[in-house]
JSON list of C-alpha atoms in Angstrom, two decimals:
[
{"chain": "A", "resi": 1, "resn": "UNK", "atom": "CA", "xyz": [0.00, 0.30, 0.00]},
{"chain": "A", "resi": 2, "resn": "UNK", "atom": "CA", "xyz": [1.02, 3.48, -0.96]},
{"chain": "A", "resi": 3, "resn": "UNK", "atom": "CA", "xyz": [1.56, 5.34, 2.18]},
{"chain": "A", "resi": 4, "resn": "UNK", "atom": "CA", "xyz": [-0.27, 9.11, 1.76]},
{"chain": "A", "resi": 5, "resn": "UNK", "atom": "CA", "xyz": [2.82, 10.56, 2.03]},
{"chain": "A", "resi": 6, "resn": "UNK", "atom": "CA", "xyz": [6.39, 9.09, 2.74]},
{"chain": "A", "resi": 7, "resn": "UNK", "atom": "CA", "xyz": [8.08, 9.37, 6.36]},
{"chain": "A", "resi": 8, "resn": "UNK", "atom": "CA", "xyz": [11.01, 8.55, 7.84]},
{"chain": "A", "resi": 9, "resn": "UNK", "atom": "CA", "xyz": [11.59, 6.10, 10.13]},
{"chain": "A", "resi": 10, "resn": "UNK", "atom": "CA", "xyz": [15.59, 4.62, 11.06]},
{"chain": "A", "resi": 11, "resn": "UNK", "atom": "CA", "xyz": [16.92, 6.99, 9.08]},
{"chain": "A", "resi": 12, "resn": "UNK", "atom": "CA", "xyz": [15.17, 5.46, 5.95]},
{"chain": "A", "resi": 13, "resn": "UNK", "atom": "CA", "xyz": [12.32, 7.11, 3.58]},
{"chain": "A", "resi": 14, "resn": "UNK", "atom": "CA", "xyz": [9.35, 4.69, 3.61]},
{"chain": "A", "resi": 15, "resn": "UNK", "atom": "CA", "xyz": [6.95, 5.14, 0.70]},
{"chain": "A", "resi": 16, "resn": "UNK", "atom": "CA", "xyz": [5.19, 1.93, 0.81]},
{"chain": "A", "resi": 17, "resn": "UNK", "atom": "CA", "xyz": [3.33, -0.70, 3.66]},
{"chain": "A", "resi": 18, "resn": "UNK", "atom": "CA", "xyz": [2.88, -4.80, 3.34]},
{"chain": "A", "resi": 19, "resn": "UNK", "atom": "CA", "xyz": [0.41, -5.39, 5.72]},
{"chain": "A", "resi": 20, "resn": "UNK", "atom": "CA", "xyz": [-0.36, -8.89, 7.20]},
{"chain": "A", "resi": 21, "resn": "UNK", "atom": "CA", "xyz": [-3.57, -10.34, 7.55]},
{"chain": "A", "resi": 22, "resn": "UNK", "atom": "CA", "xyz": [-2.63, -11.94, 10.69]},
{"chain": "A", "resi": 23, "resn": "UNK", "atom": "CA", "xyz": [-4.39, -8.92, 12.68]},
{"chain": "A", "resi": 24, "resn": "UNK", "atom": "CA", "xyz": [-7.76, -9.72, 10.78]},
{"chain": "A", "resi": 25, "resn": "UNK", "atom": "CA", "xyz": [-8.04, -13.59, 12.96]},
{"chain": "A", "resi": 26, "resn": "UNK", "atom": "CA", "xyz": [-8.09, -12.12, 16.74]},
{"chain": "A", "resi": 27, "resn": "UNK", "atom": "CA", "xyz": [-8.75, -8.41, 16.10]},
{"chain": "A", "resi": 28, "resn": "UNK", "atom": "CA", "xyz": [-11.09, -7.86, 12.69]},
{"chain": "A", "resi": 29, "resn": "UNK", "atom": "CA", "xyz": [-13.76, -6.41, 15.49]},
{"chain": "A", "resi": 30, "resn": "UNK", "atom": "CA", "xyz": [-12.11, -3.25, 16.04]},
{"chain": "A", "resi": 31, "resn": "UNK", "atom": "CA", "xyz": [-8.57, -3.14, 13.68]},
{"chain": "A", "resi": 32, "resn": "UNK", "atom": "CA", "xyz": [-8.91, -2.65, 10.23]},
{"chain": "A", "resi": 33, "resn": "UNK", "atom": "CA", "xyz": [-6.10, -1.00, 7.54]},
{"chain": "A", "resi": 34, "resn": "UNK", "atom": "CA", "xyz": [-6.82, 2.41, 8.11]},
{"chain": "A", "resi": 35, "resn": "UNK", "atom": "CA", "xyz": [-5.87, 2.10, 12.14]},
{"chain": "A", "resi": 36, "resn": "UNK", "atom": "CA", "xyz": [-3.11, 0.24, 10.84]},
{"chain": "A", "resi": 37, "resn": "UNK", "atom": "CA", "xyz": [-1.91, 2.71, 8.59]},
{"chain": "A", "resi": 38, "resn": "UNK", "atom": "CA", "xyz": [-2.47, 5.32, 11.06]},
{"chain": "A", "resi": 39, "resn": "UNK", "atom": "CA", "xyz": [0.34, 3.27, 13.18]},
{"chain": "A", "resi": 40, "resn": "UNK", "atom": "CA", "xyz": [2.55, 3.18, 10.39]},
{"chain": "A", "resi": 41, "resn": "UNK", "atom": "CA", "xyz": [2.57, 6.74, 9.91]},
{"chain": "A", "resi": 42, "resn": "UNK", "atom": "CA", "xyz": [2.86, 7.51, 13.87]},
{"chain": "A", "resi": 43, "resn": "UNK", "atom": "CA", "xyz": [6.09, 6.17, 13.47]},
{"chain": "A", "resi": 44, "resn": "UNK", "atom": "CA", "xyz": [7.37, 9.04, 11.28]},
{"chain": "A", "resi": 45, "resn": "UNK", "atom": "CA", "xyz": [10.64, 10.73, 12.48]},
{"chain": "A", "resi": 46, "resn": "UNK", "atom": "CA", "xyz": [11.56, 8.13, 15.10]},
{"chain": "A", "resi": 47, "resn": "UNK", "atom": "CA", "xyz": [14.55, 6.07, 15.50]},
{"chain": "A", "resi": 48, "resn": "UNK", "atom": "CA", "xyz": [13.91, 2.05, 16.89]},
{"chain": "A", "resi": 49, "resn": "UNK", "atom": "CA", "xyz": [15.83, -0.45, 18.19]},
{"chain": "A", "resi": 50, "resn": "UNK", "atom": "CA", "xyz": [14.72, -3.67, 16.65]},
{"chain": "A", "resi": 51, "resn": "UNK", "atom": "CA", "xyz": [13.32, -5.99, 19.73]},
{"chain": "A", "resi": 52, "resn": "UNK", "atom": "CA", "xyz": [15.07, -9.29, 17.40]},
{"chain": "A", "resi": 53, "resn": "UNK", "atom": "CA", "xyz": [17.02, -9.74, 14.11]},
{"chain": "A", "resi": 54, "resn": "UNK", "atom": "CA", "xyz": [16.60, -13.43, 12.18]},
{"chain": "A", "resi": 55, "resn": "UNK", "atom": "CA", "xyz": [19.30, -12.88, 8.71]},
{"chain": "A", "resi": 56, "resn": "UNK", "atom": "CA", "xyz": [19.07, -9.71, 7.44]},
{"chain": "A", "resi": 57, "resn": "UNK", "atom": "CA", "xyz": [15.18, -9.32, 8.60]},
{"chain": "A", "resi": 58, "resn": "UNK", "atom": "CA", "xyz": [14.84, -6.57, 12.17]},
{"chain": "A", "resi": 59, "resn": "UNK", "atom": "CA", "xyz": [11.77, -7.21, 14.04]},
{"chain": "A", "resi": 60, "resn": "UNK", "atom": "CA", "xyz": [10.25, -4.38, 16.31]},
{"chain": "A", "resi": 61, "resn": "UNK", "atom": "CA", "xyz": [7.58, -4.05, 18.37]},
{"chain": "A", "resi": 62, "resn": "UNK", "atom": "CA", "xyz": [5.84, -0.77, 19.12]},
{"chain": "A", "resi": 63, "resn": "UNK", "atom": "CA", "xyz": [3.40, 0.80, 21.38]},
{"chain": "A", "resi": 64, "resn": "UNK", "atom": "CA", "xyz": [1.18, 3.70, 19.67]},
{"chain": "A", "resi": 65, "resn": "UNK", "atom": "CA", "xyz": [-1.34, 5.92, 21.58]},
{"chain": "A", "resi": 66, "resn": "UNK", "atom": "CA", "xyz": [-3.98, 6.94, 19.11]},
{"chain": "A", "resi": 67, "resn": "UNK", "atom": "CA", "xyz": [-6.24, 9.25, 20.18]},
{"chain": "A", "resi": 68, "resn": "UNK", "atom": "CA", "xyz": [-9.60, 8.68, 19.00]},
{"chain": "A", "resi": 69, "resn": "UNK", "atom": "CA", "xyz": [-13.64, 10.27, 19.34]},
{"chain": "A", "resi": 70, "resn": "UNK", "atom": "CA", "xyz": [-14.03, 8.60, 22.67]},
{"chain": "A", "resi": 71, "resn": "UNK", "atom": "CA", "xyz": [-10.87, 8.48, 24.34]},
{"chain": "A", "resi": 72, "resn": "UNK", "atom": "CA", "xyz": [-7.38, 7.68, 23.42]},
{"chain": "A", "resi": 73, "resn": "UNK", "atom": "CA", "xyz": [-5.97, 4.11, 22.72]},
{"chain": "A", "resi": 74, "resn": "UNK", "atom": "CA", "xyz": [-2.81, 2.23, 23.02]},
{"chain": "A", "resi": 75, "resn": "UNK", "atom": "CA", "xyz": [-1.78, -0.03, 20.41]},
{"chain": "A", "resi": 76, "resn": "UNK", "atom": "CA", "xyz": [0.75, -2.38, 19.88]},
{"chain": "A", "resi": 77, "resn": "UNK", "atom": "CA", "xyz": [2.71, -2.75, 16.17]},
{"chain": "A", "resi": 78, "resn": "UNK", "atom": "CA", "xyz": [4.67, -5.60, 15.20]},
{"chain": "A", "resi": 79, "resn": "UNK", "atom": "CA", "xyz": [6.66, -4.87, 12.36]},
{"chain": "A", "resi": 80, "resn": "UNK", "atom": "CA", "xyz": [9.73, -5.51, 10.22]},
{"chain": "A", "resi": 81, "resn": "UNK", "atom": "CA", "xyz": [11.91, -4.04, 7.68]},
{"chain": "A", "resi": 82, "resn": "UNK", "atom": "CA", "xyz": [13.49, -6.82, 5.30]},
{"chain": "A", "resi": 83, "resn": "UNK", "atom": "CA", "xyz": [16.67, -6.55, 3.28]},
{"chain": "A", "resi": 84, "resn": "UNK", "atom": "CA", "xyz": [18.64, -4.25, 2.22]},
{"chain": "A", "resi": 85, "resn": "UNK", "atom": "CA", "xyz": [16.13, -1.81, 0.25]},
{"chain": "A", "resi": 86, "resn": "UNK", "atom": "CA", "xyz": [14.53, -0.16, 3.51]},
{"chain": "A", "resi": 87, "resn": "UNK", "atom": "CA", "xyz": [11.46, 1.76, 1.44]},
{"chain": "A", "resi": 88, "resn": "UNK", "atom": "CA", "xyz": [8.72, -0.66, 3.08]},
{"chain": "A", "resi": 89, "resn": "UNK", "atom": "CA", "xyz": [7.59, -1.40, 6.11]},
{"chain": "A", "resi": 90, "resn": "UNK", "atom": "CA", "xyz": [6.04, -4.93, 6.36]},
{"chain": "A", "resi": 91, "resn": "UNK", "atom": "CA", "xyz": [3.38, -5.04, 9.55]},
{"chain": "A", "resi": 92, "resn": "UNK", "atom": "CA", "xyz": [3.37, -8.46, 10.99]},
{"chain": "A", "resi": 93, "resn": "UNK", "atom": "CA", "xyz": [0.19, -7.72, 13.34]},
{"chain": "A", "resi": 94, "resn": "UNK", "atom": "CA", "xyz": [-1.43, -4.85, 15.48]},
{"chain": "A", "resi": 95, "resn": "UNK", "atom": "CA", "xyz": [-3.96, -4.67, 18.88]},
{"chain": "A", "resi": 96, "resn": "UNK", "atom": "CA", "xyz": [-5.32, -2.73, 21.21]},
{"chain": "A", "resi": 97, "resn": "UNK", "atom": "CA", "xyz": [-3.48, -3.30, 24.41]},
{"chain": "A", "resi": 98, "resn": "UNK", "atom": "CA", "xyz": [-3.67, -2.11, 28.21]},
{"chain": "A", "resi": 99, "resn": "UNK", "atom": "CA", "xyz": [-0.42, -1.29, 29.15]},
{"chain": "A", "resi": 100, "resn": "UNK", "atom": "CA", "xyz": [2.97, -0.44, 27.09]},
{"chain": "A", "resi": 101, "resn": "UNK", "atom": "CA", "xyz": [5.70, -2.45, 26.77]},
{"chain": "A", "resi": 102, "resn": "UNK", "atom": "CA", "xyz": [8.82, -1.89, 29.50]}
]
């Protein structure tokens, strides 16, 4: 999916996101691609240390607070960079959480 505007994450210009369907299995009653895109856009201009690395794939877990009409909600975004060409973020999962990771 082409992002509405490019973002910069870990000093890489990101123009696209690939959203995995995993979140639909357990979180589809409140999650959708629009919320996932908002979460990805919230990564803009930030630096993240990987939570794990397998081969040349770096995995990240980020807790992001989105302000909604009712109240603010915290979501956990599980995402990755893969390979040498980092113009694309891959989203593995996204869901609401009550507390931020330490």
